[in-house]
XYZ file of N, CA and C in Angstrom:
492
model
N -11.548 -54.812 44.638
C -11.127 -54.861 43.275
C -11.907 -53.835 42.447
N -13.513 -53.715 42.634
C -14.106 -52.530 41.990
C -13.406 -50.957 42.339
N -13.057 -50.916 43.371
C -12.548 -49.454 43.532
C -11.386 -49.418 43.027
N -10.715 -50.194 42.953
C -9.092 -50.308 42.275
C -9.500 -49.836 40.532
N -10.484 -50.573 40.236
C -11.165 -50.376 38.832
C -11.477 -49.206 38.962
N -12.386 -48.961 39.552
C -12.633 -47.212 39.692
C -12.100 -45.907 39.596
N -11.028 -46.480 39.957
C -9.685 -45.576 40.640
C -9.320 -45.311 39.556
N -8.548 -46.381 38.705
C -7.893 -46.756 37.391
C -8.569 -45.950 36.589
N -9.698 -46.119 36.608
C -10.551 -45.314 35.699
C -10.789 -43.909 35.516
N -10.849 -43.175 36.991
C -10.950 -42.102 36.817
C -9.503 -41.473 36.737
N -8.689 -41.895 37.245
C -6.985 -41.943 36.692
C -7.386 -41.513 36.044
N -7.229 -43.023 34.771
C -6.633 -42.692 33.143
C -7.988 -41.558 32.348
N -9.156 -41.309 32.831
C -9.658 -40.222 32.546
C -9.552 -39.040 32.653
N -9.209 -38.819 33.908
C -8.893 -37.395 34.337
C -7.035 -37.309 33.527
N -6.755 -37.835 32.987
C -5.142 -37.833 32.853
C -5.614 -37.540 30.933
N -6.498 -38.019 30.345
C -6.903 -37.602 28.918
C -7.690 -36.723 29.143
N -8.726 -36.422 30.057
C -9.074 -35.256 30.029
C -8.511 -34.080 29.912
N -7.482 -33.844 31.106
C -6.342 -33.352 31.244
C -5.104 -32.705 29.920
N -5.130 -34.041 29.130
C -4.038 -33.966 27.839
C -5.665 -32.999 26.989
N -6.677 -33.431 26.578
C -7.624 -32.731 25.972
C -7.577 -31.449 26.113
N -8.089 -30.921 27.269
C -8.084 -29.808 27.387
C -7.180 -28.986 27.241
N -5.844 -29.737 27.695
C -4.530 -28.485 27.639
C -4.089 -28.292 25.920
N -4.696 -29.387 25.030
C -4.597 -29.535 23.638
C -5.541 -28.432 23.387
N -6.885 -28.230 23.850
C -7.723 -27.584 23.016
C -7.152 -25.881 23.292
N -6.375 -25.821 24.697
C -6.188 -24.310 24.854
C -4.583 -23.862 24.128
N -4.211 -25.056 23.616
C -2.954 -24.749 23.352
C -3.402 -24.720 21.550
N -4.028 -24.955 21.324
C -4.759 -24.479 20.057
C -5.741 -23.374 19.625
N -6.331 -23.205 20.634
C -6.829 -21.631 20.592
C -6.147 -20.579 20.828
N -4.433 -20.909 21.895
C -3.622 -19.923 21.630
C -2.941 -19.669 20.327
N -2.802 -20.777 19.637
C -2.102 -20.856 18.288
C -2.728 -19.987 17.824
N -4.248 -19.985 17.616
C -4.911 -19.121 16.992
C -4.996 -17.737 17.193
N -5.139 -17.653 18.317
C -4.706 -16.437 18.768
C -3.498 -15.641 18.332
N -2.487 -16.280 18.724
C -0.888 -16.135 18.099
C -1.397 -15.589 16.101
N -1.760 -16.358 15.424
C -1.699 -16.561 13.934
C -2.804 -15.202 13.875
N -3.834 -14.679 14.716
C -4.490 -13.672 14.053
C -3.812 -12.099 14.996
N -2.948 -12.784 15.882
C -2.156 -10.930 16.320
C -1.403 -11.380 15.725
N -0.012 -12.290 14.564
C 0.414 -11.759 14.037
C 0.178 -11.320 12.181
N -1.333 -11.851 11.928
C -1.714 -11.602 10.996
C -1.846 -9.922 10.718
N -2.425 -9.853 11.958
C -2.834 -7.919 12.321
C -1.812 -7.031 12.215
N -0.611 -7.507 12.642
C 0.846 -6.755 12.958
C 1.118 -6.950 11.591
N 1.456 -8.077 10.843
C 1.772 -7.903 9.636
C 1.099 -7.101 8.365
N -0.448 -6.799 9.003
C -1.004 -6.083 7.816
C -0.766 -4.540 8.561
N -0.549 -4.233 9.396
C -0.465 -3.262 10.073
C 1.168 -2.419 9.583
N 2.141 -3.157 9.683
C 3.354 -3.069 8.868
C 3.127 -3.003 7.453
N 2.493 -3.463 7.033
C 2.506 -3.170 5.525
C 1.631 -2.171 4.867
N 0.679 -2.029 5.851
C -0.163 -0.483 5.556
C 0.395 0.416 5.873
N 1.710 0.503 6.649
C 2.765 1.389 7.113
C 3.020 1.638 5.669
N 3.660 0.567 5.333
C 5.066 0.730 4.148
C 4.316 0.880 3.183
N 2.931 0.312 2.810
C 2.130 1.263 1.814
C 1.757 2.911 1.217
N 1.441 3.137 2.985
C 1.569 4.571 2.983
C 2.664 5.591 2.774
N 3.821 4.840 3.247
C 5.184 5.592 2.561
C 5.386 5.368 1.507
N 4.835 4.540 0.705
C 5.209 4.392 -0.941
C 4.071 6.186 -1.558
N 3.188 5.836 -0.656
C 1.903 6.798 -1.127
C 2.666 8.404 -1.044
N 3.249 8.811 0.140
C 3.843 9.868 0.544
C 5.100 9.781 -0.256
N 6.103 8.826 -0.566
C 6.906 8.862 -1.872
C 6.275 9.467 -3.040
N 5.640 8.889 -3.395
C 4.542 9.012 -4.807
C 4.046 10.570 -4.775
N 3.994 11.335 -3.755
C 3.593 12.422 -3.666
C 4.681 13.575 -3.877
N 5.524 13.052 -3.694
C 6.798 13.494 -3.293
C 7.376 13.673 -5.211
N 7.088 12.312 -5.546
C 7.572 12.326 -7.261
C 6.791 13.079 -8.160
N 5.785 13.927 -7.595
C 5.610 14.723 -8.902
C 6.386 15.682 -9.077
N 6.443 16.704 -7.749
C 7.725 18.058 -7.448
C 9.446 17.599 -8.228
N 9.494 15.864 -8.203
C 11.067 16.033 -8.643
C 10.422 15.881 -10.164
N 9.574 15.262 -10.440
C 9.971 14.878 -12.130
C 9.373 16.540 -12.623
N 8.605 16.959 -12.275
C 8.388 18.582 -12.590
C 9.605 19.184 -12.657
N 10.293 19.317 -11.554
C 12.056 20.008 -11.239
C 12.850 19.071 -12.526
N 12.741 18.229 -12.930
C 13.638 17.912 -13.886
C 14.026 18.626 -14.890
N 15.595 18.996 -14.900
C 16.694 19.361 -16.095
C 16.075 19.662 -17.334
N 16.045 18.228 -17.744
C 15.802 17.734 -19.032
C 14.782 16.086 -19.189
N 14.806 16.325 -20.507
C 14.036 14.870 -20.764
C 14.819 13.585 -20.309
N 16.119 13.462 -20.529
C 17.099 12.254 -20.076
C 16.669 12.242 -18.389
N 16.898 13.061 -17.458
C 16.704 12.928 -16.123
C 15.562 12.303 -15.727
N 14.115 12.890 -16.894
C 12.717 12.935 -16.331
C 13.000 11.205 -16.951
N 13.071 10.872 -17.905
C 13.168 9.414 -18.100
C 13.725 8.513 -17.255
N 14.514 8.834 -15.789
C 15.118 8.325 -14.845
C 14.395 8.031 -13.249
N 13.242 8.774 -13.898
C 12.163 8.579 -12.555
C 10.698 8.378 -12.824
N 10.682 7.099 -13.080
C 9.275 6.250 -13.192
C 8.900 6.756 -12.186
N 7.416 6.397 -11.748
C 6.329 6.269 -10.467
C 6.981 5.185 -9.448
N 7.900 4.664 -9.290
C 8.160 3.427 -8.683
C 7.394 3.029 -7.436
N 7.201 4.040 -6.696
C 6.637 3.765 -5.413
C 4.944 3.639 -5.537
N 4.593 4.361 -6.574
C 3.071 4.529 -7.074
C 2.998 2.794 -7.090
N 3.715 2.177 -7.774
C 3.788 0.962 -8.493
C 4.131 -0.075 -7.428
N 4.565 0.305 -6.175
C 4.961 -0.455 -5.221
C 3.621 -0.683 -4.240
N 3.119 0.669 -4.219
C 1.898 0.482 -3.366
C 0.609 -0.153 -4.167
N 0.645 0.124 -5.402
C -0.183 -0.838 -6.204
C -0.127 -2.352 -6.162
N 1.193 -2.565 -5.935
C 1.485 -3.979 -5.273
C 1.472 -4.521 -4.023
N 1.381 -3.540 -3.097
C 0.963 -3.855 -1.768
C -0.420 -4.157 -1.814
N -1.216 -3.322 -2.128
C -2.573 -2.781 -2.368
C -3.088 -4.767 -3.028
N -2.676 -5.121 -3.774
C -3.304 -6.236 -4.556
C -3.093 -7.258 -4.063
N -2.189 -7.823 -2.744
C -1.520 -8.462 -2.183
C -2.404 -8.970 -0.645
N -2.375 -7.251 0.012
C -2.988 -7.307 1.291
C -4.025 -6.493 1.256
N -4.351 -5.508 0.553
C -5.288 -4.410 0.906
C -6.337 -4.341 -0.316
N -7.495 -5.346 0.075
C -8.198 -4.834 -1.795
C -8.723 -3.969 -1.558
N -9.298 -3.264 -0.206
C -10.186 -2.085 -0.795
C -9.453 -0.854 -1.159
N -8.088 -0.648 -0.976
C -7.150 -0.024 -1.289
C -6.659 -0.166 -3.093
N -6.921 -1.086 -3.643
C -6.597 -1.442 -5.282
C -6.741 -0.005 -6.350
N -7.636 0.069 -6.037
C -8.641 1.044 -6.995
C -7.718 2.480 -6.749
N -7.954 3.082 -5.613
C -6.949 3.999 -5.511
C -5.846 4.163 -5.575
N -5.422 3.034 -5.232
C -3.183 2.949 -5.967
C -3.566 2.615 -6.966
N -4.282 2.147 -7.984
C -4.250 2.023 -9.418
C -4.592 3.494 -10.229
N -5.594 4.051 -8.974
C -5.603 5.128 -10.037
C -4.428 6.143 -9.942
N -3.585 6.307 -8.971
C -2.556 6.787 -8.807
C -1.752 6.580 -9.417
N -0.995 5.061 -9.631
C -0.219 5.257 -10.334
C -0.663 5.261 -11.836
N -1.960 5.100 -12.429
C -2.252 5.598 -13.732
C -1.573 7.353 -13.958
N -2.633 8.105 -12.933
C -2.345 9.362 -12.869
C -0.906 9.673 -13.252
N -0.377 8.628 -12.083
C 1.324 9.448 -12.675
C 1.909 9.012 -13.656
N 1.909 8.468 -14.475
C 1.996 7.689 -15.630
C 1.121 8.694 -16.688
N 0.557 8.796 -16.513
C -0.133 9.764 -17.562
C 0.446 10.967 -17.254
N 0.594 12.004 -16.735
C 1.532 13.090 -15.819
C 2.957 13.035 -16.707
N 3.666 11.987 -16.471
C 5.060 11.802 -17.094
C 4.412 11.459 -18.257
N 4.104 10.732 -19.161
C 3.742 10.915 -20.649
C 3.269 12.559 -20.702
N 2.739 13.014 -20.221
C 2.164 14.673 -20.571
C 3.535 15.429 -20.804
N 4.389 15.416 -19.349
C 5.894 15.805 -19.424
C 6.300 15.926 -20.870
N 6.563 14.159 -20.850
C 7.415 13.989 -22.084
C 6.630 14.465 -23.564
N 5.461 14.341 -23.894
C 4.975 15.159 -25.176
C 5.225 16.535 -25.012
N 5.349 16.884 -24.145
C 5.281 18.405 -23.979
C 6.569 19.000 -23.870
N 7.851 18.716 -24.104
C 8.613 19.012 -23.975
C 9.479 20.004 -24.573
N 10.003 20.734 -24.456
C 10.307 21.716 -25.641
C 11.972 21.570 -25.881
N 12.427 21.285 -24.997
C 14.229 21.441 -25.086
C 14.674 22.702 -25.208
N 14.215 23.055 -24.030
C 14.820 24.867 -23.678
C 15.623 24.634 -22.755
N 17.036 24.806 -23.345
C 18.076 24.897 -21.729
C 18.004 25.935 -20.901
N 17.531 25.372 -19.224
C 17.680 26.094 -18.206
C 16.807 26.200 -17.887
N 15.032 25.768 -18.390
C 14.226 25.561 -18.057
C 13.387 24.092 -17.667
N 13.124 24.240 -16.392
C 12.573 22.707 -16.041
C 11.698 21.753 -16.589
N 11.273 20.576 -16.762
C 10.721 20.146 -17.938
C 9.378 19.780 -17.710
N 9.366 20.927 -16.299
C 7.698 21.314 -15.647
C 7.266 22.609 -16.464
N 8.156 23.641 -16.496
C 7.843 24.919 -16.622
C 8.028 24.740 -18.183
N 8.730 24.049 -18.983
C 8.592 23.609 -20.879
C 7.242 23.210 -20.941
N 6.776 21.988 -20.369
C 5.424 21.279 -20.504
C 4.093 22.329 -20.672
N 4.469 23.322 -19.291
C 3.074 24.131 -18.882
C 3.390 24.866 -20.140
N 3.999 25.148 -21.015
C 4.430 26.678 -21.264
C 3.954 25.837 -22.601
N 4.354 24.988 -23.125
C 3.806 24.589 -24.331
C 2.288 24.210 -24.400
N 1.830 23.584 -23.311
C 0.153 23.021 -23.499
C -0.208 22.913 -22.170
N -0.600 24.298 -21.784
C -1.482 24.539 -20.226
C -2.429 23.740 -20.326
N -3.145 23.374 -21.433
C -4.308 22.864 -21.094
C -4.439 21.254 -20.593
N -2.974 21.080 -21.102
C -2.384 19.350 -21.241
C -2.256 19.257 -19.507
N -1.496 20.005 -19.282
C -0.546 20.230 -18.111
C -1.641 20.114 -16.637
N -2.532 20.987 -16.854
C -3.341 21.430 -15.932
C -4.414 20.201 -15.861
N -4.698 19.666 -16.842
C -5.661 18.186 -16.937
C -5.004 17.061 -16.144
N -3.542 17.616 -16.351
C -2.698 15.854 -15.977
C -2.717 15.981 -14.410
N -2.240 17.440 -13.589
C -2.106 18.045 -12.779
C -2.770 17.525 -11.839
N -4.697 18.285 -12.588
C -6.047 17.872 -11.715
C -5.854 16.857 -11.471
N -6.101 15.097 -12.660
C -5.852 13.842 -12.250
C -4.924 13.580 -11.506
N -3.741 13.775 -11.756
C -2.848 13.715 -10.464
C -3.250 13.905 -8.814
N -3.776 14.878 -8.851
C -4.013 15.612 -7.416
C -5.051 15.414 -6.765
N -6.252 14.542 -7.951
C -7.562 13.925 -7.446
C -7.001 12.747 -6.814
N -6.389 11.745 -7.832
C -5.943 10.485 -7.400
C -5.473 10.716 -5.968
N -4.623 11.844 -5.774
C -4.283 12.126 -4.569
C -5.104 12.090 -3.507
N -6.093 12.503 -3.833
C -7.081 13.121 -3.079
C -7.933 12.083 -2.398
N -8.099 11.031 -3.692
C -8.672 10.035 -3.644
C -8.548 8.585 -2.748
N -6.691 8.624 -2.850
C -6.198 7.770 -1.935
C -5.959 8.238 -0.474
N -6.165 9.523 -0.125
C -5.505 10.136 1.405
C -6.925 9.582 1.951
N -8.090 9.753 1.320
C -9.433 9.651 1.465
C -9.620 8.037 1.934
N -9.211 7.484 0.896
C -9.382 5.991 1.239
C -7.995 5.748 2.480
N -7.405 6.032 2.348
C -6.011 5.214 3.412
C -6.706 6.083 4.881
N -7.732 7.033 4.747
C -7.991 7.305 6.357
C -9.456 6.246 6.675
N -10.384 6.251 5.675
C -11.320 5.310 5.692
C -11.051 3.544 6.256
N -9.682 3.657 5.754
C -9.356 2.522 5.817
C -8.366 1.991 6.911
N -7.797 2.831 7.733
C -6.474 3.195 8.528
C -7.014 2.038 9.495
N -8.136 2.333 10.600
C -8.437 1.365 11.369
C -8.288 0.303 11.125
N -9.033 -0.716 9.771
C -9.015 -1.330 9.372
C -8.516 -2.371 9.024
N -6.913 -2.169 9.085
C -5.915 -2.518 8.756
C -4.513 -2.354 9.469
N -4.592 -1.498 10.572
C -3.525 -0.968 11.658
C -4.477 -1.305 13.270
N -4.896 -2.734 13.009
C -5.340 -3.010 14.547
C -4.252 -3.458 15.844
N -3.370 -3.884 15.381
C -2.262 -4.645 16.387
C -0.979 -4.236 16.929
């Protein structure tokens, strides 16, 4: 009767042991699971950050090339403003530099628009410079620092954030 007890015993032990352990590894895979797809997801979005950034780079050449004042009023920073929102979301050490970016361009297009002269046939890059180089060339620099500033940080930071 003791070994029957015995038996029973190490049974129903080895049978919760059993449920234990396969619980504790089936929870450290969870975890596992939740931090590769934490990685992939910040990894995707430092993607799509950086194409807002390379957009944003892209929008000074068109709002410069703009017609007229009606056109240049048709192209906010949007993507400046998108990665500023990525940036505050998933990436803080990234904040500072999409903020100053899209300040930059925001200040850039206000420069545009004070500076404007309403000369048909001239772009409302080449009106701006032509009325206040000194305006133009200030907004320019900030522009092109901010630039400078974020290529700087998004390589500092690339590892960081593109592990998975």
């Amino acid at each position: 009767m003791d070994s029957e007890i015995a038996i029973s015993i190490i049974a129903g032990a080895s049978a919760i042991g059993g449920a234990f352990i396969s619980s504790i590894f089936s929870y450290f895979k969870e975890l596992s699971n939740k931090s590769h797809h934490r990685k992939v997801l910040l990894r995707e979005k430092f993607e799509e950050m950086s194409y807002m950034i390379i957009s944003a780079q892209e929008w000074i050449g068109n709002v410069i090339n703009a017609k007229d004042i009606s056109e240049l009023n048709t192209m906010p920073p949007v993507d400046s403003r998108r990665a500023v929102v990525l940036a505050h979301i998933y990436f803080p050490k990234m904040r500072e530099p999409t903020q100053n970016l899209l300040n930059a361009a925001v200040e850039f297009q206000h420069m545009l628009i004070d500076n404007h002269e309403f000369v048909h046939g001239k772009s409302v890059g080449v009106q701006a410079a032509h009325k206040n180089a000194a305006a133009y060339k200030s907004a320019a620099e900030s522009y092109f620092n901010a630039i400078a500033m974020i290529d700087k940080a998004t390589i500092k930071y690339a590892s960081r954030y593109s592990k998975a």
